[in-house]
Each structure stands twice: as C-alpha cells, then as structure tokens.
Amino acid sequence: MKLRVSLAAALLAAVLIVLCIIAAAVKAETLPANDDKPAPHFARIGIYEFGNETNIKDAGKDFSKILCDRFANKYKDTQFVLITPEDSGYPEGPVLLRHAQRLGEKYGVDAIIDGTFLTYQITGGSWPSRATPVPEVLLQAGIRIVETKDGTIFRNYSFMPTKPHIYSSRIRTQSELWAASVRYVIDETGSVMYKDGIFFEKEKEG
C-alpha cells in the first residue's frame, strides 16, 4: 500500500513539473517581442522629422524640433541630434527600417526617435472659443524608437488619448495653446522613456 502511494505521489510530481514547463514555454511565446530586452541606455539619439497627417503646416517639423530641444535640456547625459529630410536625403518620418541603419552610420546615433503627428483638434475649432471656457485639445502622435545597429523597432510610445486634454485658462492665443499641447505630449512621453531606462545617464559619484 505504501509503495502504491509513493508511486502515485512521484507520478503526480512528474506531471506537475511537465505542466510547469509547458506553461512557461507558452508564456514565453506570448510575450511582446521587446519586453525581454534590457534597457539599452542609448547615449546618442537622432530625432528624425515626424510625418504630419494634420492640416497644420509644418506640424511634424515643429514637433520634432521642440522634442529635440526639450529632451536635450532635460536629459543632459544623452546627446540628441535633429535629423531633417533635407540633410538625410530621405522623406519625412517614419523612416524605413533599412534606412535607419544608414542614418545611424551617417550621424553616429545608437537609435532614432521618429513617428507621425496624427491629430490636433481644438474643442470648438479654435481658441478662444465659445464652446468651452477653458482650452481643450485632442493631440495624438505615433512615436517609436528604432535601434540603428540592426534597424529594428525597440519600443512604441504612441500617444493616443481618446479625450481632449484641458489646459490653463491663462492661455490666450492659438499659438500659445499649440506650444503648450506639444510640450505636454513630449514631457509625458519623455517621462515614460526615462522610467524605461532609454536615456543614458552618467554614474553619480559617491
């Protein structure tokens, strides 16, 4: 009787081990492609001119320039390089992945941040507006990080809210509202990238 119990216990243990192995294999196959990659801490990043799908002239160009300047001021240990279609010889972003490798060699960057400026909608159509007492804007942008060493997408940081963001009533003009909206998106995205360890940081002494 004791022998039968021991055999049954051993068989049960073996079955549980097999099930654990199968579960682990299934989990590994269903993980997103980049989730198991360690944060690379890119030391030099190219900011490629964003594509523009809005009716605002030069929205992608302006967004890219502000993003480059703002990141450079905030994440000082990482070098940021603004890359334009005129200088690179390629059209506005997103860049083709095979071009990312060439851009990496040309500009000496470890990664490229690019994407598309998708939506810019002011509640009421303009600001100031009779439709709302405070400025509201729905801004959407597809943002990604491409590694230049192999031309692969490392992360997607798409900013895709479904509701407008409310801004300060002290904003008086549409140009002020535009600048505030772009800064908000850039700061929110940069904060997530920073937490992910994307930006290089020098080791602190002591």
Coordinates of C-alpha atoms in Angstrom, one line a residue:
M1 CA 0.0 0.0 0.0
K2 CA 2.8 2.4 0.9
L3 CA 4.6 1.6 -2.4
R4 CA 1.4 2.4 -4.4
V5 CA 1.1 5.8 -2.5
S6 CA 4.8 6.6 -3.2
L7 CA 4.4 5.7 -6.9
A8 CA 1.3 7.9 -7.1
A9 CA 3.0 10.8 -5.4
A10 CA 6.0 10.5 -7.7
L11 CA 3.8 10.4 -10.8
L12 CA 1.8 13.4 -9.6
A13 CA 5.0 15.4 -9.0
A14 CA 6.3 14.5 -12.5
V15 CA 3.0 15.6 -14.1
L16 CA 3.2 18.9 -12.2
I17 CA 6.7 19.5 -13.4
V18 CA 5.7 18.9 -17.0
L19 CA 2.8 21.2 -16.7
C20 CA 5.0 24.0 -15.3
I21 CA 7.4 23.6 -18.2
I22 CA 4.6 23.8 -20.8
A23 CA 3.1 26.8 -19.1
A24 CA 6.5 28.6 -19.1
A25 CA 7.0 27.8 -22.7
V26 CA 3.5 29.2 -23.7
K27 CA 4.1 32.3 -21.6
A28 CA 7.5 32.9 -23.3
E29 CA 5.9 32.6 -26.8
T30 CA 3.1 35.1 -26.0
L31 CA 5.3 37.9 -24.6
P32 CA 5.7 41.0 -26.7
A33 CA 8.9 40.9 -28.8
N34 CA 10.7 43.6 -26.9
D35 CA 9.6 43.0 -23.3
D36 CA 12.5 40.8 -22.5
K37 CA 15.1 43.3 -23.8
P38 CA 17.1 45.2 -21.1
A39 CA 17.0 49.0 -21.3
P40 CA 19.9 49.9 -23.7
H41 CA 20.6 53.4 -22.3
F42 CA 21.2 55.0 -25.7
A43 CA 24.0 57.5 -25.5
R44 CA 23.3 59.3 -28.7
I45 CA 19.8 59.6 -30.3
G46 CA 18.7 61.0 -33.5
I47 CA 15.3 62.8 -33.7
Y48 CA 14.0 62.4 -37.2
E49 CA 11.4 64.8 -38.6
F50 CA 8.0 63.4 -37.8
G51 CA 5.4 62.8 -40.5
N52 CA 2.4 65.1 -40.5
E53 CA -1.2 63.9 -41.0
T54 CA -2.9 67.1 -39.7
N55 CA -3.9 70.2 -41.6
I56 CA -1.4 72.2 -39.6
K57 CA 1.5 73.3 -41.8
D58 CA 4.9 72.1 -40.7
A59 CA 3.4 70.4 -37.6
G60 CA 5.8 67.4 -37.9
K61 CA 8.8 69.6 -38.4
D62 CA 8.0 71.9 -35.4
F63 CA 7.1 68.9 -33.2
S64 CA 10.5 67.3 -33.9
K65 CA 12.5 70.4 -33.2
I66 CA 10.7 71.1 -29.9
L67 CA 11.1 67.5 -28.9
C68 CA 14.9 67.5 -29.6
D69 CA 15.4 70.8 -27.8
R70 CA 13.3 69.8 -24.8
F71 CA 14.9 66.3 -24.4
A72 CA 18.4 67.9 -24.8
N73 CA 17.6 70.3 -21.9
K74 CA 16.1 67.7 -19.6
Y75 CA 18.2 64.5 -20.3
K76 CA 21.7 66.1 -20.4
D77 CA 23.8 63.0 -20.3
T78 CA 22.3 61.8 -23.6
Q79 CA 23.1 63.5 -26.9
F80 CA 20.3 64.4 -29.2
V81 CA 20.7 65.1 -32.9
L82 CA 17.9 66.6 -35.1
I83 CA 17.9 64.9 -38.5
T84 CA 15.9 66.5 -41.3
P85 CA 14.8 65.1 -44.7
E86 CA 16.8 67.8 -46.5
D87 CA 20.0 66.7 -44.8
S88 CA 19.4 63.0 -44.7
G89 CA 18.2 62.6 -48.3
Y90 CA 15.1 60.6 -47.1
P91 CA 11.5 61.7 -46.8
E92 CA 9.8 62.7 -43.6
G93 CA 9.3 60.0 -41.0
P94 CA 8.6 57.4 -40.1
V95 CA 11.9 56.2 -41.7
L96 CA 12.1 52.9 -43.4
L97 CA 13.9 50.4 -41.1
R98 CA 16.6 49.7 -43.6
H99 CA 17.3 53.5 -43.8
A100 CA 17.7 53.6 -40.0
Q101 CA 20.9 51.7 -40.2
R102 CA 22.3 54.1 -42.8
L103 CA 21.3 57.1 -40.7
G104 CA 22.9 55.5 -37.7
E105 CA 26.2 55.3 -39.6
K106 CA 25.9 58.8 -41.0
Y107 CA 25.1 60.6 -37.8
G108 CA 26.7 58.3 -35.3
V109 CA 23.5 57.7 -33.4
D110 CA 22.5 54.5 -31.5
A111 CA 18.8 55.0 -32.0
I112 CA 16.3 57.1 -33.8
I113 CA 13.1 58.6 -32.4
D114 CA 10.6 59.2 -35.1
G115 CA 6.9 58.8 -35.9
T116 CA 3.8 60.7 -37.1
F117 CA 1.9 63.7 -35.8
L118 CA -1.6 62.3 -36.2
T119 CA -4.2 64.6 -34.7
Y120 CA -4.6 68.1 -33.4
Q121 CA -8.1 69.1 -32.7
I122 CA -9.2 72.1 -30.6
T123 CA -12.6 71.9 -29.0
G124 CA -14.8 74.4 -30.7
G125 CA -12.4 74.6 -33.7
S126 CA -10.3 77.5 -32.5
W127 CA -9.2 79.3 -29.3
P128 CA -10.6 81.4 -27.8
S129 CA -13.8 79.6 -28.3
R130 CA -17.5 80.0 -27.2
A131 CA -17.8 76.2 -27.0
T132 CA -15.7 75.9 -23.8
P133 CA -14.5 78.2 -21.0
V134 CA -11.0 76.6 -21.0
P135 CA -8.8 75.4 -23.9
E136 CA -9.1 71.7 -24.7
V137 CA -7.0 69.9 -27.3
L138 CA -7.0 66.3 -28.6
L139 CA -3.5 65.6 -29.7
Q140 CA -2.3 62.2 -31.0
A141 CA 1.1 61.1 -32.1
G142 CA 2.7 57.8 -33.1
I143 CA 6.2 57.7 -31.6
R144 CA 8.7 54.9 -31.8
I145 CA 12.4 54.2 -31.0
V146 CA 14.4 52.4 -33.7
E147 CA 17.7 50.8 -33.0
T148 CA 20.2 51.7 -35.7
K149 CA 22.6 48.8 -35.3
D150 CA 20.1 46.3 -36.7
G151 CA 17.2 48.5 -38.0
T152 CA 14.6 47.1 -35.6
I153 CA 11.8 48.8 -33.6
F154 CA 12.8 48.8 -29.9
R155 CA 9.7 50.5 -28.4
N156 CA 6.5 52.1 -29.5
Y157 CA 5.4 55.1 -27.3
S158 CA 2.3 56.1 -29.2
F159 CA 0.4 58.9 -27.5
M160 CA -3.2 58.1 -28.3
P161 CA -5.7 59.7 -25.8
T162 CA -9.4 59.5 -26.7
K163 CA -10.4 62.6 -24.9
P164 CA -9.1 66.2 -25.1
H165 CA -6.6 67.4 -22.5
I166 CA -7.6 70.6 -20.6
Y167 CA -5.1 73.4 -20.4
S168 CA -4.8 76.6 -18.4
S169 CA -7.4 79.3 -18.9
R170 CA -4.5 81.7 -18.9
I171 CA -3.6 80.6 -22.4
R172 CA -4.8 83.4 -24.7
T173 CA -3.9 82.5 -28.2
Q174 CA -3.8 79.5 -30.5
S175 CA 0.0 79.7 -30.8
E176 CA 0.3 79.5 -27.0
L177 CA -2.1 76.6 -27.0
W178 CA -0.2 74.8 -29.7
A179 CA 3.1 75.2 -27.8
A180 CA 1.5 74.0 -24.5
S181 CA 0.0 71.0 -26.2
V182 CA 3.2 69.9 -27.8
R183 CA 5.2 70.3 -24.6
Y184 CA 2.7 68.2 -22.7
V185 CA 2.9 65.3 -25.1
I186 CA 6.7 65.5 -25.2
D187 CA 7.1 65.6 -21.4
E188 CA 4.6 62.8 -20.9
T189 CA 6.4 60.6 -23.4
G190 CA 9.8 61.5 -22.2
S191 CA 8.9 60.6 -18.6
V192 CA 7.9 57.1 -19.7
M193 CA 11.1 56.7 -21.7
Y194 CA 13.1 57.8 -18.8
K195 CA 11.5 55.3 -16.5
D196 CA 12.2 52.6 -19.1
G197 CA 15.9 53.5 -18.9
I198 CA 16.1 54.6 -22.5
F199 CA 18.3 57.6 -21.9
F200 CA 22.0 57.3 -20.9
E201 CA 23.0 58.6 -17.5
K202 CA 26.5 59.1 -16.1
E203 CA 27.1 57.2 -12.9
K204 CA 26.8 59.5 -9.9
E205 CA 30.0 59.9 -7.9
G206 CA 29.9 58.6 -4.3

